[in-house]
Amino acid sequence: MTTTTERVSTRTPAVPARSRRRPNWNLVLRIVLLMIAAVLTLGPVMWTLSTSLRSPSESFKLPPSFFPWNPDFTSYAQVFRQLDIVLLVLNSALVTGLIAVGQMVTAAMAGYAFANLKFRGRGALFSIVLATMMVPVQVTIVPVFMLIRGMGLSDTLLALILPAIPTAFGTFLMRQYFLGLPTDLAEAASIDGASPWRTFRSVYAPLAVPGMAIVGILAFNFHWNEFFRPLIMTISEQNFTLPLGLVSLQGNLGTGSISVVLAGVVLSMIPALVGFIFGQRALQDGLTAGSGK
Amino acid sequence: MSTTIPRRDRPKQAAKAVKAVKPGTPATSQTASGRHSQRWLAWIFLAPTILGMGLFTLVPIAASVVLAFFRWDIISAPTFVGFDNFAEVVQDPTVRVSFLNTIAFVIVAVALQLGLALALAVMVQEKMPAWLRTFFRSAFFFPLILSAASVSIFMRYLFNEQFGVVNWFLSLAGIPAVPWLTTPGGSAAVVILVYVWQNFGFSFLLFIGGLASIPMETYEAASLDGATGWRKHVYVTLPLLSPTTLLASVMAIISALQVFDQPYVLTRGGPGDSTRTAVMVIFESAFQRLEFGEASAIGVILTLIIMAITAAQFRLSKRFVFYQ
C-alpha cells in the first residue's frame, strides 16, 4: 500500500567515510550509465523536435540535428495545409475532455459510495469492478462496436466517448482517496444532523477535487494518445482524432516530407508536455497507485 | 542530505489516499433512517458506473464468448457453428504465427523492460545529488506520456535504412546499413526496441517505489556483515524487492500481450507475418474480413491466456516471493 508514498526517500547506503580527495568512482560510473540511458530516451524526441524545425527539403539530411539552431517554420505551415489539424485537435480535445470530465464525476460518485456509504453487497460489487480492469479492451471491442451500431452512433465521436466513461481504475483511485480522508468530518456533520447527501455535498465533495484531478489527468493522457479504439470506431476523416490523422498523414506523404509529419507529431505532443510539466507528480502517483494493492 | 527525508514532505493527496488500507466506514448516522438514506444515495452514486460497465464491459464479455460460437459477418443472420471458429483459428497459419510472435515478443520485451528498469532504478536510488535524481526520473518517465502511434511515426524515420539516424550512427562505427524495417528479424527488433523504449519507465517507477520501501536498517545490517556493492544487491535488494518484481512483471506481461499500436504503425505486421500480433489478428479478422465470430474466438483465447498467466504468476509468488 505504501509504495507510491515512499518513492522518493533519499537513500544513503552505509558507506564508510573516505578521504575527500578520492573521486567517488561508483557515483561517476552510475551517472555516466544513467546519462547514456537518458540520452537514448530523450534523443529521439529532441531529434523529432529539431527536425520538425528544419525546412522540408533539408529534413532528411545527415548528419541529423538534435538542436534547432536555425528554426524554420515552413513545415508547421504545411502541416496545417495538408491536414485539417484544427479539426483533429478539436475532435481530440472534445473526446478526451468529455471522457475526462465524465470519468472524474462518475468515479468520484462511485468511489465515495464504495468508501463511505454502507449498503448490502458492497464488497462483492467492488470486486466485480476491479475484475473488469483485467479484461483487455480488444476482447470487448467487437460487441461494443455492434452495440454502438445498434444505438445508431457508429462513426460519431460519442462512440469513442460513451464506452470510455465508466472507469474501474478511476473508481478504485477515488475509493482509496476517500478512505484516506479523516472520518471525524462525517461524524461531525452527522451530529449536526446532515443527511448523507448533505455530508457528501458540503464536506467531502470539496475535498475530493485533488483526487478527481488525478483521475482527470490520467484519463486525459490515456485517451489523448489512444489509437486502437479511434481506428475502429471512426470511419470518416471528419471524426478522426489526432493520432489517427497523423498516422494517415505519414501514410499519404512520402519520406520527402518528414519534417511536415514531425511537425504534426510535435503539435500533438503539446498537451502531454503541459501535463508533464505541471502534473508530473500526479501522473506518476496515479499511474503507480494501482500497484499498492 | 544523508538522512532519510521524512515521507511527509511530499504532500500529495493521492499518496495519502493510497496509504489507507482498511475500508473505513464513517459513522454518518447510525439510525435506521440514516442507514436507509445511505443505501439510497449509494445506489444513485453507483448507477452511472455500474450501468456503464454492465453495458460496455460485462455484456460485451458475455457477447464475445457467445459470438465465438457463431459465424457472423454483420450483414446476414448469425449461424451457430459450435467449435468451428476455434478449430479454424487453431489451424490458421497466420493466427498461429501471430500468437507465436506475440509470445516471443512478450518474453524478449518484458525481460528487457524489467532488466533495464531494475538496473536504472537501483542506480538512481543510490546516493547522488537530488537534482540529478529528479532529472533522471523525469527523463525515464517522459516517453510514457507520448502516444504509441506518434512514437512509432518518428521511430519509423529513425530506423529508415537509407537516411535513418540509427544507421547513420552505426555507420560512424563502421557498421553497414541494417535493413531494419524490410527484414523479418530487423522489424521484430524495431518493434521490441520501440515498445521497450516507451514502456520501461513504468516498471522503473514501480521499482523506485519498491526500493524506497526497503528499510535502511537492512542495508546497514548487511554492510556490518561485510556485504558490499553487488553482493548487497544480490542478497538484500533482490529478495526484498520480489513483491515489486512480481507486480511489475504481471503488469508488463499483460500489457505486452496486447501490443498493437507499435507493430501496426511501424510495420503493419510485415514483412510477411513476421511482426503480426494476436491483437492485430483480432482487428484484421473482425474489421477487415468481417469474420466477427472468428475474431471473438481469438479474443477469448487471448483472454484465457492472460488469465492463466496472471493466475500462474500469483501461484508462483507464494513460493518465490519474499514478503517482509
XYZ file of C-alpha atoms in Angstrom:
617
model
C 0.000 0.000 0.000
C 2.795 2.354 0.719
C 4.926 2.106 -2.381
C 3.948 5.344 -4.024
C 4.351 7.462 -0.952
C 7.862 6.446 -0.254
C 9.198 6.536 -3.718
C 11.420 9.440 -3.202
C 13.081 8.978 0.141
C 16.726 9.726 -0.302
C 18.829 6.747 0.453
C 22.393 6.817 1.570
C 23.894 3.390 1.839
C 26.157 2.992 4.787
C 29.393 3.845 3.069
C 32.347 4.282 5.383
C 33.717 7.794 5.298
C 36.558 8.008 2.819
C 39.148 10.630 2.225
C 37.734 13.624 0.434
C 40.264 13.713 -2.367
C 39.412 10.452 -3.965
C 36.639 10.790 -6.559
C 33.700 8.533 -5.945
C 34.130 6.186 -8.901
C 30.916 4.368 -8.129
C 28.990 7.622 -8.412
C 30.786 8.674 -11.599
C 30.151 5.331 -13.273
C 26.497 5.372 -12.295
C 25.984 8.877 -13.583
C 27.688 8.024 -16.890
C 25.468 4.984 -17.391
C 22.323 6.873 -16.390
C 23.293 9.717 -18.722
C 23.598 7.289 -21.635
C 20.141 5.948 -20.823
C 18.737 9.477 -20.557
C 20.278 10.486 -23.902
C 18.814 7.412 -25.581
C 15.436 8.211 -24.013
C 15.312 11.905 -24.828
C 17.398 11.857 -28.024
C 14.633 10.622 -30.353
C 12.289 13.293 -29.016
C 14.926 16.012 -29.435
C 15.552 14.820 -32.989
C 11.801 14.939 -33.695
C 11.552 18.484 -32.390
C 14.601 19.808 -34.193
C 13.832 18.018 -37.461
C 10.332 19.465 -37.453
C 12.044 22.860 -37.349
C 14.104 22.195 -40.494
C 12.767 23.084 -43.897
C 11.075 20.138 -45.643
C 13.806 19.866 -48.275
C 16.537 19.647 -45.631
C 14.686 17.428 -43.229
C 16.300 14.130 -44.077
C 19.803 15.487 -44.458
C 22.520 13.809 -42.462
C 24.170 14.364 -40.064
C 20.992 14.577 -38.012
C 20.295 17.625 -35.920
C 19.347 17.405 -32.289
C 19.118 21.113 -31.564
C 17.065 23.577 -33.605
C 19.780 26.198 -34.151
C 18.040 27.864 -37.108
C 14.363 27.141 -36.651
C 12.361 27.125 -39.858
C 8.601 27.037 -39.551
C 7.638 26.065 -43.113
C 6.784 22.533 -42.016
C 4.359 23.845 -39.432
C 2.688 25.995 -42.046
C 2.499 22.996 -44.375
C 1.045 20.596 -41.867
C -1.878 22.969 -41.447
C -2.397 22.895 -45.204
C -2.075 19.145 -45.673
C -4.057 18.113 -42.643
C -7.150 19.647 -41.105
C -5.226 19.870 -37.888
C -7.645 22.284 -36.266
C -10.457 19.779 -36.704
C -8.276 16.939 -35.421
C -7.324 18.932 -32.341
C -10.948 19.892 -31.749
C -12.068 16.263 -32.070
C -9.326 15.021 -29.795
C -9.973 17.763 -27.252
C -13.712 17.160 -27.282
C -13.410 13.393 -26.956
C -10.678 13.499 -24.336
C -12.178 16.361 -22.380
C -15.618 14.785 -22.138
C -14.152 11.407 -21.186
C -12.019 13.051 -18.501
C -14.920 15.022 -17.024
C -17.225 12.016 -17.234
C -14.686 9.798 -15.500
C -13.999 12.364 -12.794
C -17.682 12.711 -11.920
C -18.735 9.065 -12.118
C -15.568 7.798 -10.424
C -15.927 10.290 -7.588
C -19.527 9.245 -7.010
C -18.858 5.515 -7.198
C -15.653 5.802 -5.200
C -17.489 7.682 -2.468
C -20.217 5.052 -2.349
C -17.647 2.263 -2.023
C -15.621 4.101 0.595
C -18.104 5.879 2.821
C -21.598 4.523 2.343
C -22.951 1.279 3.748
C -25.055 -0.985 1.564
C -25.504 -4.665 1.021
C -23.203 -6.310 -1.493
C -20.604 -3.571 -1.336
C -17.597 -5.896 -1.193
C -18.813 -8.172 -3.964
C -19.684 -5.281 -6.245
C -16.300 -3.684 -5.706
C -14.581 -6.965 -6.596
C -16.515 -7.108 -9.859
C -15.476 -3.557 -10.673
C -11.830 -4.422 -10.010
C -12.059 -7.609 -12.056
C -13.131 -5.675 -15.158
C -9.723 -3.976 -15.112
C -8.157 -7.244 -16.223
C -10.211 -7.626 -19.393
C -8.346 -6.164 -22.355
C -10.229 -3.649 -24.490
C -9.568 -5.737 -27.601
C -11.729 -8.532 -26.285
C -14.812 -6.399 -25.829
C -14.297 -4.242 -28.900
C -16.356 -6.360 -31.305
C -19.542 -6.399 -29.176
C -19.033 -2.753 -28.208
C -18.747 -1.879 -31.883
C -22.045 -3.663 -32.582
C -23.712 -2.075 -29.583
C -22.645 1.339 -30.819
C -24.001 0.478 -34.258
C -27.270 -0.647 -32.705
C -27.525 2.640 -30.856
C -27.089 4.444 -34.166
C -23.868 6.032 -33.005
C -21.391 4.433 -35.389
C -18.852 6.848 -36.825
C -19.623 9.556 -34.274
C -17.474 10.998 -31.527
C -19.967 9.684 -28.986
C -18.912 6.174 -29.998
C -15.499 7.000 -28.549
C -16.748 8.920 -25.530
C -19.581 6.883 -24.007
C -17.861 3.486 -23.617
C -14.800 5.126 -22.045
C -16.593 6.929 -19.233
C -17.220 4.077 -16.759
C -13.807 3.573 -15.225
C -12.756 0.786 -12.889
C -9.335 2.266 -12.263
C -10.710 5.726 -11.546
C -13.308 4.264 -9.189
C -10.558 2.364 -7.404
C -8.431 5.514 -7.110
C -11.309 7.612 -5.786
C -12.284 4.943 -3.255
C -8.724 4.905 -1.940
C -8.759 8.675 -1.889
C -11.940 8.911 0.160
C -10.681 6.229 2.543
C -7.683 8.447 3.188
C -9.793 11.398 4.301
C -10.466 11.713 8.039
C -13.757 10.179 9.159
C -14.427 12.599 12.018
C -15.582 15.110 9.406
C -18.528 12.870 8.611
C -19.200 12.270 12.273
C -19.273 15.969 12.970
C -21.608 16.513 10.053
C -23.989 13.786 11.143
C -24.058 15.089 14.714
C -25.118 18.378 13.204
C -27.961 16.451 11.586
C -26.704 16.442 7.998
C -28.149 13.825 5.649
C -25.730 11.519 3.768
C -26.234 13.649 0.673
C -25.535 16.854 2.615
C -22.434 15.261 4.138
C -21.132 14.413 0.690
C -22.147 17.695 -0.880
C -20.723 20.072 1.689
C -17.969 18.069 3.395
C -16.494 15.502 1.029
C -17.108 16.804 -2.486
C -14.948 19.903 -1.980
C -12.171 17.759 -0.506
C -12.349 15.340 -3.430
C -11.125 17.817 -6.028
C -7.396 16.875 -5.893
C -8.215 13.194 -6.233
C -10.546 13.917 -9.124
C -7.778 15.932 -10.757
C -5.557 12.841 -10.777
C -8.316 10.771 -12.376
C -8.839 13.524 -14.936
C -5.158 13.906 -15.820
C -4.724 10.155 -16.216
C -7.837 9.900 -18.371
C -6.747 12.829 -20.497
C -3.265 11.451 -21.046
C -4.510 7.975 -21.894
C -7.315 8.919 -24.248
C -5.454 11.773 -25.938
C -2.921 9.161 -27.034
C -5.397 6.408 -27.769
C -5.134 4.784 -31.178
C -6.878 1.389 -31.209
C -10.449 2.454 -30.469
C -10.480 5.508 -32.774
C -9.062 3.325 -35.545
C -12.080 1.040 -35.244
C -14.852 3.393 -34.211
C -14.313 6.239 -36.663
C -14.628 5.869 -40.392
C -14.861 9.306 -41.937
C -11.947 11.683 -41.657
C -14.057 14.386 -40.090
C -14.284 12.212 -36.972
C -10.580 11.315 -36.783
C -8.617 12.096 -33.653
C -5.029 13.373 -33.740
C -3.081 10.076 -33.600
C -5.248 8.670 -36.368
C -4.827 11.777 -38.520
C -1.069 11.731 -38.080
C -0.713 8.063 -38.964
C -2.754 8.592 -42.112
C -0.656 11.672 -42.939
C 2.506 9.573 -42.710
C 0.871 7.027 -44.988
C -0.141 9.660 -47.534
C 3.128 11.534 -47.702
C 6.342 10.027 -48.930
C 9.504 10.176 -46.926
C 10.290 13.524 -48.557
C 8.153 15.413 -46.071
C 9.472 14.019 -42.837
C 9.524 17.433 -41.222
C 5.861 18.042 -42.038
C 4.776 14.799 -40.385
C 7.058 15.506 -37.446
C 5.628 18.992 -37.095
C 2.235 17.343 -36.666
C 3.686 14.911 -34.136
C 5.209 17.780 -32.148
C 1.910 19.685 -32.174
C 0.109 16.600 -30.899
C 2.578 16.327 -28.010
C 1.873 19.793 -26.631
C -0.945 18.818 -24.228
C 1.108 15.879 -22.981
C 4.050 18.228 -22.447
C 1.894 20.652 -20.496
C 0.643 17.780 -18.369
C 4.222 16.585 -17.928
C 5.439 19.944 -16.733
C 2.573 20.759 -14.397
C 1.144 17.417 -13.433
C 4.093 15.054 -13.415
C 3.765 14.110 -9.774
C 0.032 13.497 -10.132
C 0.618 11.387 -13.240
C 3.329 9.320 -11.568
C 1.303 8.821 -8.404
C -1.790 7.914 -10.348
C -0.055 5.539 -12.735
C 1.555 3.574 -9.932
C -1.324 3.891 -7.474
C -2.792 0.571 -8.508
C 0.442 -1.102 -7.561
C -0.049 -0.869 -3.842
C -2.827 -3.420 -3.704
C 21.211 15.207 2.741
C 22.358 11.955 4.183
C 19.413 11.297 6.450
C 16.174 9.904 5.175
C 13.823 12.688 4.258
C 10.561 12.234 6.077
C 7.963 10.874 3.741
C 5.504 13.554 4.659
C 7.387 16.157 2.674
C 5.606 15.036 -0.433
C 2.216 16.277 0.462
C 0.310 14.799 -2.407
C -3.120 13.700 -1.506
C -3.020 10.738 -3.832
C -0.187 9.299 -1.872
C -2.182 9.709 1.284
C -5.150 8.106 -0.335
C -3.218 5.080 -1.434
C -1.938 4.524 2.069
C -5.314 3.929 3.596
C -5.922 0.237 3.783
C -8.851 -0.570 5.940
C -12.257 0.110 4.458
C -13.320 2.879 6.738
C -16.948 3.452 7.265
C -17.521 6.786 8.840
C -20.485 6.769 11.099
C -22.602 9.151 9.122
C -25.678 8.294 11.023
C -26.383 5.113 12.881
C -30.141 5.437 12.977
C -32.310 3.201 10.817
C -33.438 6.070 8.634
C -29.823 7.206 8.273
C -28.771 3.797 7.001
C -31.753 3.755 4.690
C -30.826 7.070 3.125
C -27.206 5.970 2.859
C -28.300 2.970 0.860
C -30.335 5.118 -1.471
C -27.522 7.552 -2.017
C -25.102 4.689 -2.606
C -27.193 3.229 -5.408
C -27.724 6.604 -7.028
C -23.976 7.268 -6.917
C -23.145 3.836 -8.270
C -25.747 3.857 -11.024
C -23.697 5.541 -13.785
C -20.630 3.384 -13.199
C -22.486 0.107 -12.728
C -24.825 0.638 -15.668
C -21.991 1.834 -17.869
C -19.779 -1.106 -17.002
C -22.603 -3.536 -17.440
C -23.405 -2.138 -20.856
C -19.874 -1.578 -22.170
C -17.860 -4.271 -20.388
C -19.859 -7.104 -18.816
C -22.435 -7.585 -21.582
C -19.697 -7.365 -24.263
C -17.617 -10.007 -22.456
C -20.604 -12.356 -22.431
C -21.453 -11.461 -26.013
C -17.884 -12.107 -27.073
C -17.980 -15.612 -25.609
C -21.321 -16.353 -27.276
C -20.237 -14.862 -30.585
C -17.181 -17.097 -30.641
C -19.549 -19.990 -31.430
C -21.263 -18.251 -34.338
C -20.376 -17.262 -37.852
C -21.412 -13.682 -38.467
C -20.494 -11.010 -40.988
C -22.885 -8.387 -39.520
C -24.977 -8.348 -42.722
C -26.585 -11.785 -42.804
C -28.029 -13.575 -39.784
C -25.524 -15.300 -37.488
C -25.324 -19.108 -37.723
C -24.308 -21.385 -34.892
C -21.136 -23.280 -35.782
C -20.098 -24.857 -32.472
C -16.348 -25.039 -32.031
C -15.646 -24.439 -35.738
C -14.222 -20.973 -35.135
C -11.785 -22.309 -32.564
C -10.785 -25.185 -34.838
C -10.232 -22.797 -37.741
C -8.295 -20.367 -35.608
C -6.003 -23.075 -34.264
C -5.300 -24.347 -37.793
C -4.939 -20.955 -39.444
C -1.206 -20.446 -40.091
C -1.456 -16.653 -39.808
C -3.172 -16.831 -36.435
C -0.670 -19.401 -35.236
C 2.315 -17.348 -36.321
C 0.791 -14.270 -34.738
C 0.357 -15.957 -31.373
C 3.905 -17.326 -31.509
C 5.158 -13.844 -32.446
C 3.243 -12.391 -29.519
C 4.699 -14.912 -27.079
C 8.240 -14.353 -28.346
C 7.655 -10.596 -28.189
C 6.379 -10.798 -24.602
C 9.365 -12.845 -23.445
C 12.013 -10.620 -25.018
C 10.331 -7.259 -24.449
C 9.354 -7.925 -20.835
C 12.802 -9.297 -19.955
C 14.461 -6.213 -21.476
C 11.975 -3.841 -19.907
C 12.271 -5.264 -16.388
C 16.051 -5.725 -16.523
C 16.627 -2.194 -17.747
C 14.125 -0.700 -15.315
C 15.579 -2.537 -12.336
C 19.184 -1.652 -13.162
C 18.322 2.020 -13.691
C 16.162 2.172 -10.550
C 18.942 0.729 -8.380
C 21.424 3.209 -9.857
C 19.087 6.161 -9.381
C 18.157 5.299 -5.807
C 21.719 5.218 -4.515
C 23.411 8.321 -3.264
C 23.516 11.196 -5.760
C 22.633 14.884 -5.923
C 18.868 15.378 -5.613
C 18.543 17.447 -8.794
C 20.234 14.750 -10.835
C 17.908 12.116 -9.430
C 14.915 14.280 -10.337
C 16.277 14.765 -13.842
C 16.764 11.036 -14.450
C 13.374 10.139 -13.055
C 11.659 12.693 -15.299
C 13.677 11.603 -18.333
C 12.804 7.925 -17.953
C 9.178 8.750 -17.240
C 8.821 11.040 -20.230
C 8.109 8.518 -23.043
C 5.122 7.204 -21.071
C 3.140 10.366 -21.722
C 3.530 10.182 -25.509
C 1.169 8.329 -27.781
C 2.433 4.994 -29.047
C 1.240 5.985 -32.520
C 3.292 9.220 -32.561
C 6.327 7.453 -31.160
C 6.072 4.799 -33.842
C 5.769 7.501 -36.514
C 9.065 9.160 -35.645
C 10.790 5.871 -34.833
C 9.969 4.681 -38.345
C 12.032 7.549 -39.722
C 14.839 6.970 -37.237
C 15.118 3.325 -38.297
C 14.910 4.056 -42.021
C 17.518 2.028 -43.858
C 18.998 4.737 -46.118
C 18.720 8.002 -44.256
C 17.709 6.912 -40.753
C 19.612 8.338 -37.830
C 20.191 4.907 -36.264
C 22.035 3.606 -39.311
C 23.962 6.875 -39.582
C 25.334 6.387 -36.062
C 26.078 2.750 -36.839
C 27.950 3.824 -39.973
C 30.180 6.028 -37.798
C 31.190 2.819 -36.055
C 31.810 1.191 -39.421
C 28.686 -0.969 -39.338
C 26.962 -1.305 -42.747
C 23.341 -0.165 -43.096
C 20.953 -2.504 -41.292
C 17.698 -3.239 -43.199
C 15.616 -2.598 -40.076
C 12.102 -2.447 -41.453
C 12.417 -4.628 -44.529
C 13.590 -7.894 -42.983
C 11.683 -10.120 -40.524
C 14.422 -10.048 -37.892
C 15.028 -6.321 -38.273
C 11.372 -5.355 -37.942
C 10.870 -7.629 -34.950
C 13.865 -5.950 -33.314
C 12.496 -2.467 -34.063
C 9.050 -3.294 -32.650
C 10.657 -4.630 -29.467
C 13.052 -1.690 -29.105
C 10.357 0.917 -29.684
C 7.995 -0.803 -27.258
C 10.629 -1.115 -24.542
C 11.801 2.473 -25.136
C 8.331 3.719 -24.394
C 7.361 1.413 -21.529
C 10.417 0.759 -19.348
C 9.666 3.959 -17.432
C 6.548 2.413 -15.931
C 8.436 -0.558 -14.468
C 11.142 1.899 -13.427
C 8.637 3.887 -11.358
C 7.364 0.686 -9.723
C 10.915 -0.390 -8.837
C 11.737 3.048 -7.430
C 8.716 2.687 -5.156
C 9.742 -0.815 -4.130
C 13.337 0.222 -3.428
C 12.236 3.153 -1.318
C 10.243 0.848 0.935
C 13.228 -1.364 1.818
C 14.233 -0.210 5.290
C 17.666 1.395 5.583
C 18.499 -0.775 8.583
C 18.572 -3.840 6.354
C 21.402 -2.335 4.327
C 23.198 -1.213 7.451
C 22.980 -4.702 8.884
C 24.205 -6.167 5.601
C 27.196 -3.869 5.433
C 28.032 -4.623 9.063
C 28.131 -8.249 7.973
C 30.589 -7.264 5.286
C 28.331 -7.177 2.229
C 29.350 -4.580 -0.330
C 28.392 -3.453 -3.817
C 26.954 -6.245 -5.884
C 26.600 -8.696 -3.017
C 24.453 -6.202 -1.152
C 22.077 -6.029 -4.123
C 22.016 -9.764 -4.722
C 21.395 -10.716 -1.105
C 19.340 -7.760 0.137
C 17.779 -5.800 -2.705
C 16.580 -8.637 -4.909
C 14.832 -10.743 -2.219
C 13.236 -7.724 -0.563
C 12.165 -6.358 -3.917
C 10.483 -9.563 -5.067
C 6.887 -8.413 -4.383
C 7.514 -5.384 -6.610
C 9.183 -7.546 -9.228
C 6.189 -9.841 -9.296
C 3.767 -6.956 -9.678
C 5.902 -5.245 -12.317
C 6.206 -8.451 -14.329
C 2.480 -9.218 -14.172
C 1.645 -5.720 -15.389
C 4.349 -5.756 -18.059
C 3.294 -9.149 -19.403
C -0.402 -8.279 -19.508
C 0.227 -5.087 -21.429
C 2.805 -6.652 -23.770
C 0.356 -9.417 -24.681
C -1.950 -6.709 -26.021
C 0.643 -4.963 -28.186
C -0.938 -3.375 -31.248
C -0.117 0.297 -31.886
C 3.631 -0.122 -32.412
C 3.579 -3.025 -34.907
C 0.538 -1.561 -36.691
C 2.185 1.794 -37.343
C 5.784 0.565 -37.729
C 5.327 -2.481 -39.943
C 1.614 -3.297 -40.437
C 2.595 -6.779 -39.288
C 5.104 -7.338 -42.054
C 7.226 -8.187 -43.832
C 5.068 -11.261 -44.353
C 3.586 -12.101 -40.969
C 6.819 -11.538 -39.111
C 5.540 -8.837 -36.754
C 1.840 -9.674 -36.751
C 0.497 -9.939 -33.197
C -2.562 -11.554 -31.607
C -4.456 -8.272 -31.310
C -3.644 -7.353 -34.902
C -5.248 -10.616 -35.994
C -8.362 -9.819 -33.948
C -8.508 -6.414 -35.607
C -7.996 -7.774 -39.103
C -10.423 -10.674 -38.933
C -13.155 -8.503 -37.423
C -12.838 -5.203 -39.187
C -11.165 -6.106 -42.461
C -12.503 -9.571 -43.223
C -15.776 -9.142 -41.276
C -15.420 -12.508 -39.549
C -16.716 -11.414 -36.201
C -17.145 -14.906 -34.789
C -13.565 -15.829 -35.564
C -12.305 -12.547 -34.099
C -14.255 -13.256 -30.919
C -12.776 -16.740 -30.704
C -9.257 -15.293 -30.934
C -10.197 -12.730 -28.287
C -11.488 -15.438 -25.970
C -8.265 -17.417 -26.398
C -6.166 -14.322 -25.682
C -8.179 -13.560 -22.538
C -7.788 -17.126 -21.312
C -4.034 -16.873 -21.828
C -3.911 -13.593 -19.904
C -5.950 -15.072 -17.045
C -3.822 -18.221 -16.923
C -0.579 -16.234 -16.815
C -1.896 -13.958 -14.091
C -3.043 -16.920 -12.004
C 0.220 -18.781 -12.546
C 2.263 -15.800 -11.517
C 0.374 -15.338 -8.281
C 0.667 -19.030 -7.518
C 4.409 -18.934 -8.188
C 4.677 -15.910 -5.987
C 3.717 -17.953 -2.949
C 6.874 -19.959 -3.432
C 9.404 -17.418 -4.589
C 8.311 -14.037 -3.380
C 9.751 -12.957 -0.082
C 7.362 -10.834 1.921
C 8.754 -8.947 4.846
